[in-house]
Tab-separated table of C-alpha atoms in Angstrom:
chain	number	residue	atom	x	y	z
A	472	MET	CA	126.860	65.097	104.887
A	473	VAL	CA	125.054	66.867	107.746
A	474	GLN	CA	125.704	70.582	107.907
A	475	SER	CA	127.320	71.490	111.207
A	476	GLY	CA	126.237	74.194	113.628
A	477	TYR	CA	129.762	75.622	113.593
A	478	ILE	CA	130.213	79.355	112.976
A	479	LEU	CA	133.721	80.596	112.185
A	480	ALA	CA	134.585	83.809	114.022
A	481	GLY	CA	136.833	86.285	112.239
A	482	PHE	CA	135.646	85.472	108.731
A	483	GLU	CA	137.556	88.450	107.324
A	484	THR	CA	140.775	86.493	107.990
A	485	LEU	CA	139.520	83.523	105.985
A	486	ALA	CA	138.372	85.859	103.212
A	487	THR	CA	141.786	87.509	102.943
A	488	ILE	CA	143.677	84.203	102.917
A	489	VAL	CA	141.470	82.570	100.277
A	490	ASP	CA	141.173	85.659	98.061
A	491	ASN	CA	144.930	86.255	98.081
A	492	PHE	CA	145.381	82.631	97.040
A	493	PHE	CA	142.982	83.087	94.131
A	494	LEU	CA	144.815	86.241	93.074
A	495	GLY	CA	148.180	84.489	93.196
A	496	LYS	CA	149.639	86.982	95.653
A	497	ARG	CA	151.459	84.236	97.566
A	498	GLY	CA	151.975	81.838	94.686
A	499	ARG	CA	151.094	78.166	94.015
A	500	PHE	CA	147.532	78.753	92.815
A	501	GLU	CA	146.985	76.401	89.870
A	502	ASP	CA	143.230	76.517	89.297
A	503	ASN	CA	142.781	74.473	92.476
A	504	PHE	CA	139.089	75.347	92.658
A	505	THR	CA	136.653	78.038	91.570
A	506	ARG	CA	135.046	80.710	93.684
A	507	GLU	CA	131.742	78.953	93.112
A	508	GLN	CA	133.186	75.712	94.534
A	509	ILE	CA	134.507	77.492	97.623
A	510	SER	CA	131.221	79.285	98.249
A	511	HIS	CA	129.349	75.994	97.882
A	512	PHE	CA	131.753	74.346	100.340
A	513	LEU	CA	131.501	77.143	102.913
A	514	ALA	CA	127.712	77.348	102.646
A	515	ASN	CA	127.290	73.625	103.219
A	516	ILE	CA	129.769	72.717	105.969
A	517	GLY	CA	128.712	75.164	108.683
A	518	ALA	CA	126.089	77.577	109.982
A	519	GLY	CA	127.757	80.877	109.181
A	520	PHE	CA	130.658	83.267	109.506
A	521	LEU	CA	131.122	85.900	112.181
A	522	HIS	CA	132.825	89.281	112.403
A	523	SER	CA	133.027	91.450	115.507
A	524	TYR	CA	131.929	95.036	114.855
A	525	GLY	CA	133.685	96.221	118.003
A	526	GLN	CA	137.034	94.482	117.671
A	527	ASP	CA	138.839	97.585	116.338
A	528	PHE	CA	136.986	100.044	118.570
A	529	PRO	CA	139.411	100.389	121.499
A	530	GLY	CA	141.836	103.285	121.390
A	531	LYS	CA	140.832	104.924	118.119
A	532	LYS	CA	141.271	108.692	117.841
A	533	LYS	CA	138.457	109.202	115.338
A	534	TYR	CA	135.264	107.250	114.759
A	535	ASN	CA	133.669	109.340	112.009
A	536	LYS	CA	134.327	106.678	109.367
A	537	TYR	CA	134.103	103.589	111.573
A	538	ASN	CA	130.626	102.521	110.461
A	539	GLU	CA	131.538	103.069	106.835
A	540	LYS	CA	134.616	100.876	107.312
A	541	GLU	CA	132.542	98.087	108.866
A	542	ASN	CA	129.994	98.251	106.075
A	543	ASP	CA	132.744	98.129	103.462
A	544	LEU	CA	134.300	95.057	105.078
A	545	PHE	CA	131.091	93.060	104.644
A	546	VAL	CA	130.596	94.359	101.089
A	547	LYS	CA	134.193	93.563	100.124
A	548	CYS	CA	133.920	90.020	101.481
A	549	ARG	CA	130.615	89.471	99.686
A	550	ASP	CA	132.122	90.775	96.455
A	551	MET	CA	134.816	88.092	96.618
A	552	ARG	CA	132.039	85.608	95.704
A	553	ILE	CA	133.295	83.021	98.172
A	554	PHE	CA	130.438	83.598	100.623
A	555	ASP	CA	127.503	83.228	98.236
A	556	ASP	CA	124.594	81.628	100.112
A	557	CYS	CA	126.569	81.859	103.364
A	558	THR	CA	125.196	83.456	106.536
A	559	LEU	CA	127.306	86.453	107.566
A	560	ILE	CA	126.878	87.525	111.180
A	561	ALA	CA	127.881	90.666	113.076
A	562	ASP	CA	128.922	90.487	116.721
A	563	SER	CA	128.411	93.669	118.720
A	564	GLY	CA	131.576	94.289	120.672
A	565	GLY	CA	129.867	93.924	124.038
A	566	PHE	CA	132.572	91.437	124.974
A	567	GLN	CA	135.228	94.129	124.532
A	568	ILE	CA	133.283	96.325	126.955
A	569	SER	CA	132.822	93.536	129.487
A	570	ILE	CA	136.524	92.723	129.736
A	571	GLY	CA	137.588	96.347	130.096
A	572	LYS	CA	139.077	96.951	126.659
A	573	LEU	CA	136.832	99.974	126.183
A	574	THR	CA	136.656	103.054	128.409
A	575	ARG	CA	133.309	104.440	129.536
A	576	ARG	CA	133.426	107.029	126.743
A	577	GLU	CA	134.235	104.406	124.122
A	578	SER	CA	131.528	102.118	125.486
A	579	ASP	CA	128.884	104.828	125.266
A	580	LEU	CA	129.991	105.623	121.728
A	581	LEU	CA	129.908	101.977	120.640
A	582	PHE	CA	126.424	101.674	122.148
A	583	GLU	CA	125.178	104.515	119.958
A	584	MET	CA	127.098	103.649	116.799
A	585	TYR	CA	126.413	99.902	116.747
A	586	TYR	CA	122.641	100.222	116.665
A	587	GLN	CA	122.958	103.016	114.114
A	588	TRP	CA	125.109	100.712	111.971
A	589	LEU	CA	122.614	97.853	112.263
A	590	GLU	CA	119.910	100.078	110.782
A	591	GLU	CA	121.995	101.756	108.099
A	592	SER	CA	123.832	98.618	106.960
A	593	HIS	CA	121.070	96.038	107.359
A	594	LYS	CA	121.563	94.757	103.807
A	595	VAL	CA	125.157	93.588	104.288
A	596	TYR	CA	124.646	91.103	107.152
A	597	ASP	CA	122.219	88.235	107.720
A	598	LYS	CA	122.192	88.128	111.523
A	599	ALA	CA	123.574	90.329	114.287
A	600	PHE	CA	124.001	89.939	118.015
A	601	ILE	CA	122.165	92.208	120.381
A	602	LEU	CA	124.507	94.488	122.351
A	603	ASP	CA	124.694	92.488	125.579
A	604	ILE	CA	127.066	93.735	128.260
A	605	PRO	CA	127.634	91.354	131.166
A	606	PRO	CA	130.251	92.360	133.743
A	607	GLY	CA	133.717	90.939	133.370
A	608	PRO	CA	137.273	91.470	134.614
A	609	GLY	CA	138.319	95.110	134.282
A	610	CYS	CA	134.921	96.314	133.065
A	611	GLU	CA	134.693	100.091	133.560
A	612	ILE	CA	131.032	100.890	133.011
A	613	PHE	CA	129.236	99.364	136.021
A	614	LYS	CA	129.108	100.774	139.545
A	615	ASP	CA	126.800	98.062	140.864
A	616	PHE	CA	124.325	95.410	139.760
A	617	LYS	CA	121.645	98.056	139.210
A	618	ASP	CA	123.872	99.425	136.440
A	619	VAL	CA	124.153	95.948	134.909
A	620	HIS	CA	120.364	95.704	134.812
A	621	ASP	CA	119.690	99.239	133.611
A	622	ILE	CA	122.305	99.374	130.848
A	623	ASN	CA	121.285	96.010	129.427
A	624	LEU	CA	117.601	96.914	129.682
A	625	LYS	CA	118.263	100.071	127.698
A	626	SER	CA	120.131	98.109	125.023
A	627	TYR	CA	117.538	95.339	124.767
A	628	LYS	CA	114.690	97.860	124.471
A	629	ILE	CA	116.505	99.646	121.657
A	630	ALA	CA	116.909	96.300	119.888
A	631	ARG	CA	113.230	95.481	120.297
A	632	ASN	CA	112.243	98.845	118.849
A	633	LEU	CA	114.383	98.483	115.728
A	634	PRO	CA	112.500	98.336	112.415
A	635	ILE	CA	111.135	94.853	111.826
A	636	HIS	CA	113.522	94.138	108.929
A	637	VAL	CA	116.420	94.773	111.341
A	638	ARG	CA	114.952	93.230	114.481
A	639	GLU	CA	114.172	89.957	112.728
A	640	LYS	CA	117.940	89.463	112.288
A	641	ILE	CA	118.865	90.094	115.936
A	642	ILE	CA	120.178	87.320	118.220
A	643	TYR	CA	118.940	87.922	121.776
A	644	ILE	CA	121.477	86.864	124.449
A	645	HIS	CA	120.399	85.453	127.813
A	646	HIS	CA	123.208	85.344	130.411
A	647	PHE	CA	123.224	83.118	133.477
A	648	ARG	CA	126.686	82.377	134.819
A	649	THR	CA	126.487	83.800	138.354
A	650	PRO	CA	123.551	84.037	140.782
A	651	LYS	CA	123.157	87.786	140.185
A	652	LEU	CA	123.396	87.452	136.408
A	653	TRP	CA	120.815	84.665	136.527
A	654	GLU	CA	118.455	86.998	138.397
A	655	ILE	CA	119.147	90.067	136.281
A	656	TYR	CA	118.770	88.424	132.881
A	657	THR	CA	115.759	86.368	133.984
A	658	ARG	CA	114.140	89.581	135.164
A	659	LEU	CA	114.943	91.287	131.867
A	660	LEU	CA	113.486	88.392	129.906
A	661	ARG	CA	110.290	87.991	131.888
A	662	GLU	CA	109.349	91.487	133.043
A	663	ASN	CA	109.720	92.898	129.551
A	664	GLU	CA	108.424	89.866	127.639
A	665	PHE	CA	111.356	90.086	125.226
A	666	PHE	CA	111.245	86.497	124.000
A	667	PRO	CA	108.551	86.653	121.282
A	668	ASP	CA	110.096	89.752	119.682
A	669	PHE	CA	113.194	87.856	118.516
A	670	ASN	CA	113.666	84.896	116.173
A	671	TYR	CA	117.108	83.958	117.465
A	672	HIS	CA	118.374	83.478	121.000
A	673	GLY	CA	121.654	82.535	122.600
A	674	THR	CA	123.822	82.547	125.679
A	675	GLY	CA	127.356	83.448	126.727
A	676	GLY	CA	129.709	82.826	129.594
A	677	ILE	CA	130.460	79.248	128.587
A	678	VAL	CA	134.217	79.666	128.194
A	679	ALA	CA	134.451	81.533	131.495
A	680	ASN	CA	133.181	78.448	133.273
A	681	MET	CA	135.005	75.711	131.392
A	682	SER	CA	137.713	75.339	134.019
A	683	GLY	CA	135.274	74.836	136.867
A	684	ASP	CA	132.393	73.002	135.255
A	685	MET	CA	133.321	69.642	136.809
A	686	SER	CA	131.421	70.692	139.930
A	687	ILE	CA	128.215	71.252	137.949
A	688	PRO	CA	125.957	68.180	137.835
A	689	CYS	CA	124.844	68.859	134.278
A	690	VAL	CA	126.164	70.155	130.968
A	691	ILE	CA	126.430	73.861	131.751
A	692	TYR	CA	124.496	75.321	128.817
A	693	VAL	CA	121.404	73.363	129.830
A	694	LEU	CA	120.965	76.058	132.505
A	695	PRO	CA	120.157	78.995	130.177
A	696	LEU	CA	118.496	76.700	127.638
A	697	ILE	CA	115.709	75.658	130.005
A	698	PRO	CA	114.233	79.163	130.587
A	699	LEU	CA	114.247	79.771	126.840
A	700	LEU	CA	112.462	76.481	126.170
A	701	ASN	CA	109.885	77.478	128.764
A	702	GLU	CA	109.411	80.731	126.878
A	703	CYS	CA	108.861	78.723	123.685
A	704	LYS	CA	106.068	76.803	125.389
A	705	LYS	CA	104.598	79.941	126.945
A	706	TYR	CA	104.321	81.707	123.595
A	707	GLY	CA	103.418	78.645	121.537
A	708	ARG	CA	106.610	78.608	119.498
A	709	ASP	CA	107.646	75.224	118.089
A	710	TYR	CA	111.297	76.097	117.455
A	711	LEU	CA	114.266	77.586	119.264
A	712	ASN	CA	117.305	78.900	117.440
A	713	PHE	CA	119.920	78.748	120.196
A	714	HIS	CA	123.465	80.049	119.765
A	715	ILE	CA	126.225	79.240	122.244
A	716	LEU	CA	129.011	81.820	122.293
A	717	GLY	CA	132.012	79.505	122.398
A	718	GLY	CA	131.263	75.876	123.237
A	719	ALA	CA	132.869	74.424	120.101
A	720	ASN	CA	134.675	71.450	121.640
A	721	PHE	CA	134.132	68.193	119.807
A	722	ARG	CA	132.306	66.571	122.722
A	723	ASP	CA	129.878	69.499	122.804
A	724	ILE	CA	128.561	68.403	119.425
A	725	LEU	CA	127.495	65.094	120.978
A	726	PHE	CA	125.548	66.976	123.646
A	727	TYR	CA	123.859	69.203	121.070
A	728	GLU	CA	122.576	66.269	119.055
A	729	LEU	CA	121.144	64.544	122.130
A	730	PHE	CA	119.532	67.793	123.294
A	731	ARG	CA	117.963	68.221	119.877
A	732	ILE	CA	116.323	64.806	120.117
A	733	VAL	CA	114.916	65.199	123.633
A	734	THR	CA	113.409	68.635	122.995
A	735	LYS	CA	111.687	67.360	119.867
A	736	LYS	CA	110.417	64.099	121.387
A	737	VAL	CA	109.282	65.506	124.732
A	738	HIS	CA	108.261	69.082	123.903
A	739	ASN	CA	107.802	68.992	120.107
A	740	ILE	CA	110.221	71.905	119.783
A	741	ASP	CA	112.809	71.978	117.000
A	742	LEU	CA	116.080	72.954	118.679
A	743	ASN	CA	118.648	74.413	116.295
A	744	ILE	CA	121.979	74.844	118.091
A	745	THR	CA	124.871	76.842	116.657
A	746	TYR	CA	128.248	77.581	118.246
A	747	ASP	CA	131.245	79.704	117.300
A	748	SER	CA	135.007	79.744	117.577
A	749	SER	CA	138.041	81.285	115.916
A	750	GLY	CA	140.097	78.271	116.962
A	751	VAL	CA	140.691	77.095	113.398
A	752	TYR	CA	143.291	79.823	112.878
A	753	LYS	CA	145.029	79.204	116.204
A	754	GLN	CA	145.077	75.481	115.601
A	755	VAL	CA	146.449	75.496	112.064
A	756	MET	CA	148.508	78.678	111.861
A	757	HIS	CA	149.919	78.890	115.378
A	758	ALA	CA	149.690	75.572	117.238
A	759	ARG	CA	150.367	73.715	113.959
A	760	PHE	CA	148.208	70.625	114.290
A	761	VAL	CA	145.238	69.027	112.558
A	762	HIS	CA	142.780	66.390	113.745
A	763	VAL	CA	143.117	63.016	112.045
A	764	ALA	CA	141.412	59.655	112.631
A	765	ASP	CA	143.788	56.783	113.368
A	766	GLN	CA	143.238	53.149	112.374
A	767	LEU	CA	141.059	52.612	115.469
A	768	GLY	CA	138.863	55.574	114.634
A	769	HIS	CA	140.187	57.758	117.451
A	770	ILE	CA	140.403	61.469	116.628
A	771	ARG	CA	144.025	62.476	117.243
A	772	LYS	CA	145.920	65.731	117.154
A	773	MET	CA	148.645	65.348	114.562
A	774	SER	CA	151.452	67.861	114.924
A	775	ILE	CA	152.544	69.318	111.585
A	776	LYS	CA	155.458	71.279	112.996
A	777	SER	CA	158.565	70.972	110.861
A	778	ASP	CA	160.425	68.788	113.385
A	779	ASN	CA	157.550	66.281	113.414
A	780	LEU	CA	156.993	65.779	109.680
A	781	ASP	CA	159.367	62.823	109.329
A	782	LYS	CA	157.973	60.956	112.327
A	783	ARG	CA	155.436	58.164	112.056
A	784	PHE	CA	151.822	59.003	112.676
A	785	ILE	CA	150.678	57.347	115.923
A	786	ASN	CA	149.041	53.968	115.309
A	787	GLY	CA	149.368	54.367	111.553
A	788	TYR	CA	146.382	54.684	109.277
A	789	GLU	CA	144.462	51.888	107.595
A	790	GLY	CA	147.240	49.523	108.508
A	791	GLY	CA	149.690	52.342	108.752
A	792	GLY	CA	153.227	53.124	107.979
A	793	TYR	CA	152.629	56.754	107.039
A	794	ARG	CA	155.014	59.517	107.960
A	795	VAL	CA	153.271	62.650	109.287
A	796	GLU	CA	153.962	64.576	106.069
A	797	GLU	CA	152.481	61.740	103.991
A	798	MET	CA	149.498	61.480	106.290
A	799	PHE	CA	148.950	65.216	106.112
A	800	GLU	CA	148.941	65.163	102.308
A	801	LYS	CA	146.609	62.166	102.353
A	802	VAL	CA	143.902	63.763	104.514
A	803	LEU	CA	144.070	67.102	102.687
A	804	ASN	CA	143.558	65.352	99.363
A	805	GLU	CA	140.766	63.168	100.717
A	806	CYS	CA	138.978	66.409	101.584
A	807	ALA	CA	139.839	67.851	98.159
A	808	ARG	CA	138.349	64.851	96.343
A	809	LEU	CA	135.212	64.988	98.477
A	810	TYR	CA	134.504	68.571	97.451
A	811	GLY	CA	135.883	68.515	93.912
A	812	PHE	CA	139.053	70.519	94.581
A	813	LYS	CA	142.328	69.849	92.796
A	814	GLU	CA	144.685	67.597	94.742
A	815	ILE	CA	148.009	69.069	95.883
A	816	SER	CA	151.493	67.997	96.935
A	817	VAL	CA	152.392	69.361	100.369
A	818	ASP	CA	156.007	69.494	99.152
A	819	GLY	CA	157.660	69.672	102.556
A	820	VAL	CA	154.729	71.705	103.938
A	821	TYR	CA	156.848	74.815	104.558
A	822	ASP	CA	158.385	77.311	102.162
A	823	ASP	CA	162.174	77.479	102.657
A	824	ASN	CA	162.188	81.199	101.912
A	825	THR	CA	159.265	82.412	104.018
A	826	LYS	CA	159.636	79.726	106.733
A	827	THR	CA	155.872	79.323	106.806
A	828	PHE	CA	153.261	77.204	105.022
A	829	HIS	CA	153.178	76.946	101.274
A	830	GLU	CA	150.091	78.948	100.427
A	831	ASP	CA	148.100	76.039	98.994
A	832	VAL	CA	148.913	73.946	102.069
A	833	LYS	CA	147.695	76.722	104.372
A	834	VAL	CA	144.425	77.190	102.481
A	835	TYR	CA	143.722	73.461	102.220
A	836	SER	CA	144.532	72.992	105.931
A	837	ILE	CA	141.982	75.618	106.953
A	838	LEU	CA	139.318	74.204	104.635
A	839	TYR	CA	140.019	70.681	105.882
A	840	THR	CA	139.700	71.810	109.501
A	841	LEU	CA	136.403	73.546	108.793
A	842	GLY	CA	135.114	70.428	107.056
A	843	ILE	CA	135.814	68.283	110.116
A	844	TYR	CA	132.933	69.913	111.998
A	845	ALA	CA	130.402	68.772	109.400
A	846	LYS	CA	131.852	65.259	109.465
A	847	LEU	CA	131.757	65.124	113.261
A	848	GLN	CA	128.242	66.525	113.451
A	849	GLU	CA	127.055	63.784	111.112
A	850	GLY	CA	128.744	61.126	113.251
A	851	MET	CA	127.368	62.545	116.492
A	852	ARG	CA	123.869	62.754	115.025
A	853	ASP	CA	124.058	59.073	114.100
A	854	PHE	CA	125.304	58.241	117.595
A	855	ALA	CA	122.524	60.288	119.239
A	856	ILE	CA	119.895	58.469	117.194
A	857	GLU	CA	121.421	55.133	118.205
A	858	SER	CA	121.918	55.892	121.905
A	859	TYR	CA	118.823	57.915	122.789
A	860	PRO	CA	116.510	54.850	122.891
A	861	VAL	CA	118.886	53.354	125.490
A	862	TYR	CA	118.466	56.470	127.649
A	863	GLU	CA	114.723	56.436	127.022
A	864	SER	CA	114.509	52.799	128.172
A	865	GLY	CA	115.899	53.796	131.570
A	866	ASP	CA	119.196	51.927	131.209
A	867	VAL	CA	121.262	54.879	132.419
A	868	GLU	CA	124.375	52.826	133.092
A	869	GLU	CA	124.486	51.505	129.512
A	870	PHE	CA	123.747	54.962	128.112
A	871	ASN	CA	126.516	56.571	130.187
A	872	GLY	CA	128.919	53.895	129.013
A	873	MET	CA	128.067	54.573	125.382
A	874	CYS	CA	128.624	58.306	125.888
A	875	LEU	CA	131.919	57.724	127.681
A	876	GLU	CA	133.216	55.547	124.855
A	877	THR	CA	132.264	58.189	122.291
A	878	THR	CA	133.984	60.991	124.201
A	879	ARG	CA	137.063	58.742	124.471
A	880	ILE	CA	137.109	58.441	120.673
A	881	LEU	CA	136.906	62.233	120.396
A	882	ASN	CA	139.769	62.649	122.883
A	883	GLN	CA	142.536	60.701	121.147
A	884	GLY	CA	141.462	57.437	122.756
A	885	LYS	CA	142.084	58.779	126.259
A	886	LEU	CA	139.825	58.719	129.293
A	887	THR	CA	140.169	61.543	131.812
A	888	LYS	CA	138.477	62.229	135.134
A	889	LYS	CA	136.675	65.178	133.590
A	890	GLN	CA	135.396	63.028	130.726
A	891	ARG	CA	133.988	60.480	133.149
A	892	ILE	CA	132.255	63.159	135.207
A	893	LYS	CA	130.803	65.015	132.225
A	894	SER	CA	129.756	61.833	130.425
A	895	HIS	CA	127.769	60.785	133.490
A	896	SER	CA	126.166	64.236	133.589
A	897	ILE	CA	124.646	63.816	130.124
A	898	SER	CA	121.721	61.679	131.294
A	899	LYS	CA	121.101	64.161	134.130
A	900	SER	CA	121.056	66.976	131.573
A	901	LEU	CA	118.531	65.119	129.445
A	902	ASP	CA	116.379	64.598	132.538
A	903	MET	CA	116.505	68.349	133.178
A	904	LEU	CA	115.506	69.090	129.603
A	905	ARG	CA	112.514	66.804	130.007
A	906	ASP	CA	111.400	68.516	133.227
A	907	LEU	CA	112.283	72.155	132.413
A	908	ASP	CA	112.488	72.959	136.129
A	909	GLU	CA	113.904	76.482	136.402
A	910	GLU	CA	114.003	76.415	140.184
A	911	TYR	CA	116.415	73.503	140.030
A	912	CYS	CA	118.553	75.436	137.501
A	913	LYS	CA	118.612	78.400	139.865
A	914	TYR	CA	119.636	76.086	142.697
A	915	ILE	CA	122.591	74.790	140.651
A	916	VAL	CA	123.672	78.323	139.735
A	917	ASN	CA	123.493	79.442	143.375
A	918	LYS	CA	125.338	76.371	144.610
A	919	CYS	CA	127.984	75.868	141.921
A	920	LEU	CA	128.567	79.246	140.267
A	921	ALA	CA	128.453	81.618	143.238
A	922	LYS	CA	132.262	81.483	143.360
A	923	ASP	CA	132.288	83.396	140.057
A	924	GLU	CA	130.095	86.224	141.354
A	925	PHE	CA	131.171	89.828	140.695
A	926	VAL	CA	131.221	90.743	144.364
A	927	GLU	CA	132.734	94.148	143.624
A	928	LEU	CA	129.338	95.160	142.209
A	929	GLU	CA	127.514	94.442	145.465
A	930	ASN	CA	126.153	97.719	146.820
A	931	PRO	CA	124.533	97.434	150.252
A	932	HIS	CA	123.154	100.950	149.946
A	933	ALA	CA	121.494	100.441	146.568
A	934	THR	CA	117.732	100.920	146.434
A	935	PHE	CA	117.534	98.378	143.610
A	936	LYS	CA	116.979	94.917	145.047
A	937	PHE	CA	116.210	91.516	143.556
């Protein structure tokens, strides 16, 4: 099975759930698997596991032991032996600053402490995000766009000057999602020649634009990808490790696989795309649903709420007739057999005493949901290999139709207006990746994303101009 590019955010939650199950703290552990089996599973289904250094930073009275606490969290999770051979990643906390969760004093302190922690604790993590601070709603640290430039320049220079054994783990973030951010981060990238100093690159702002991306004539993350590919060519690099903060929808995986093919065929650059989300927890533990393929191969959301367990699964399964509870047990055990875990009985799914999942059901549900990304990535890679020659032949109508049908399968067999629009934008995106025309990208940003501009940071009296 193809390893997915999925990175699970909040890995400390997964670690606690699985370790408590091993230790029998919540009951029902019956030698279901070994720690070695779990670590092998986790290392082979995705691209890594993420923890945000800054998530507990807001509102603390004392920070004298904060870095020690963060170091200990990584060490404790490693010592559980369920992340052997896994990539553990540290996020900075810049997002907390950008959305106003940190005051100016807290932001300045995080700035200092995060880079100190990266140096002192470099052995406990495998990768770490640069401290990027784009403006966002409620952000307290910027007076104007000059501040946005200067503060990020200071941070990026500190990252570049880290010892090589630290810097080689840093993920450089290139923002783009408004006209001013496009100009600022392009200026940072080019004027300071940051690109060759980092092995990993990425972008943010994807989720912020999801609601309005129907007006964009391409897949949105093509926009920051093109300048980075141009940097690859400029510096003679034949690979790009590109992380997308967010962007973990199923249809995105289709785009990634097509992008990977075009960059290799046209530019001879190996494009390695990763993407992150904490949605597994929300999906399983709060929204209470899992994704299941029906008899037609459509990926459906199957509600596992208690009042739905006795209902029939839509369209059945392999000829059908399964109740939701039976279907749930079936797919969990299919996953268990695939990875050598012990099969379980869902036994009503919920504990009558605690009114929540039986512990084995909860653990298996999370593992099953993680495993879906690897399965989907394999399917989308096969589809990309099959469909790309159709695009390459110039039969855009046939190619768009193939993409639309695939996105329909990923969306419970439904076709929406947004799906039609975005499916037809795939071929345009591939064209853009062939051309690598940054001026056209800038035109799209100015035309389609200006509505998202942080106009409150406009300063007509500023001496700093773009």
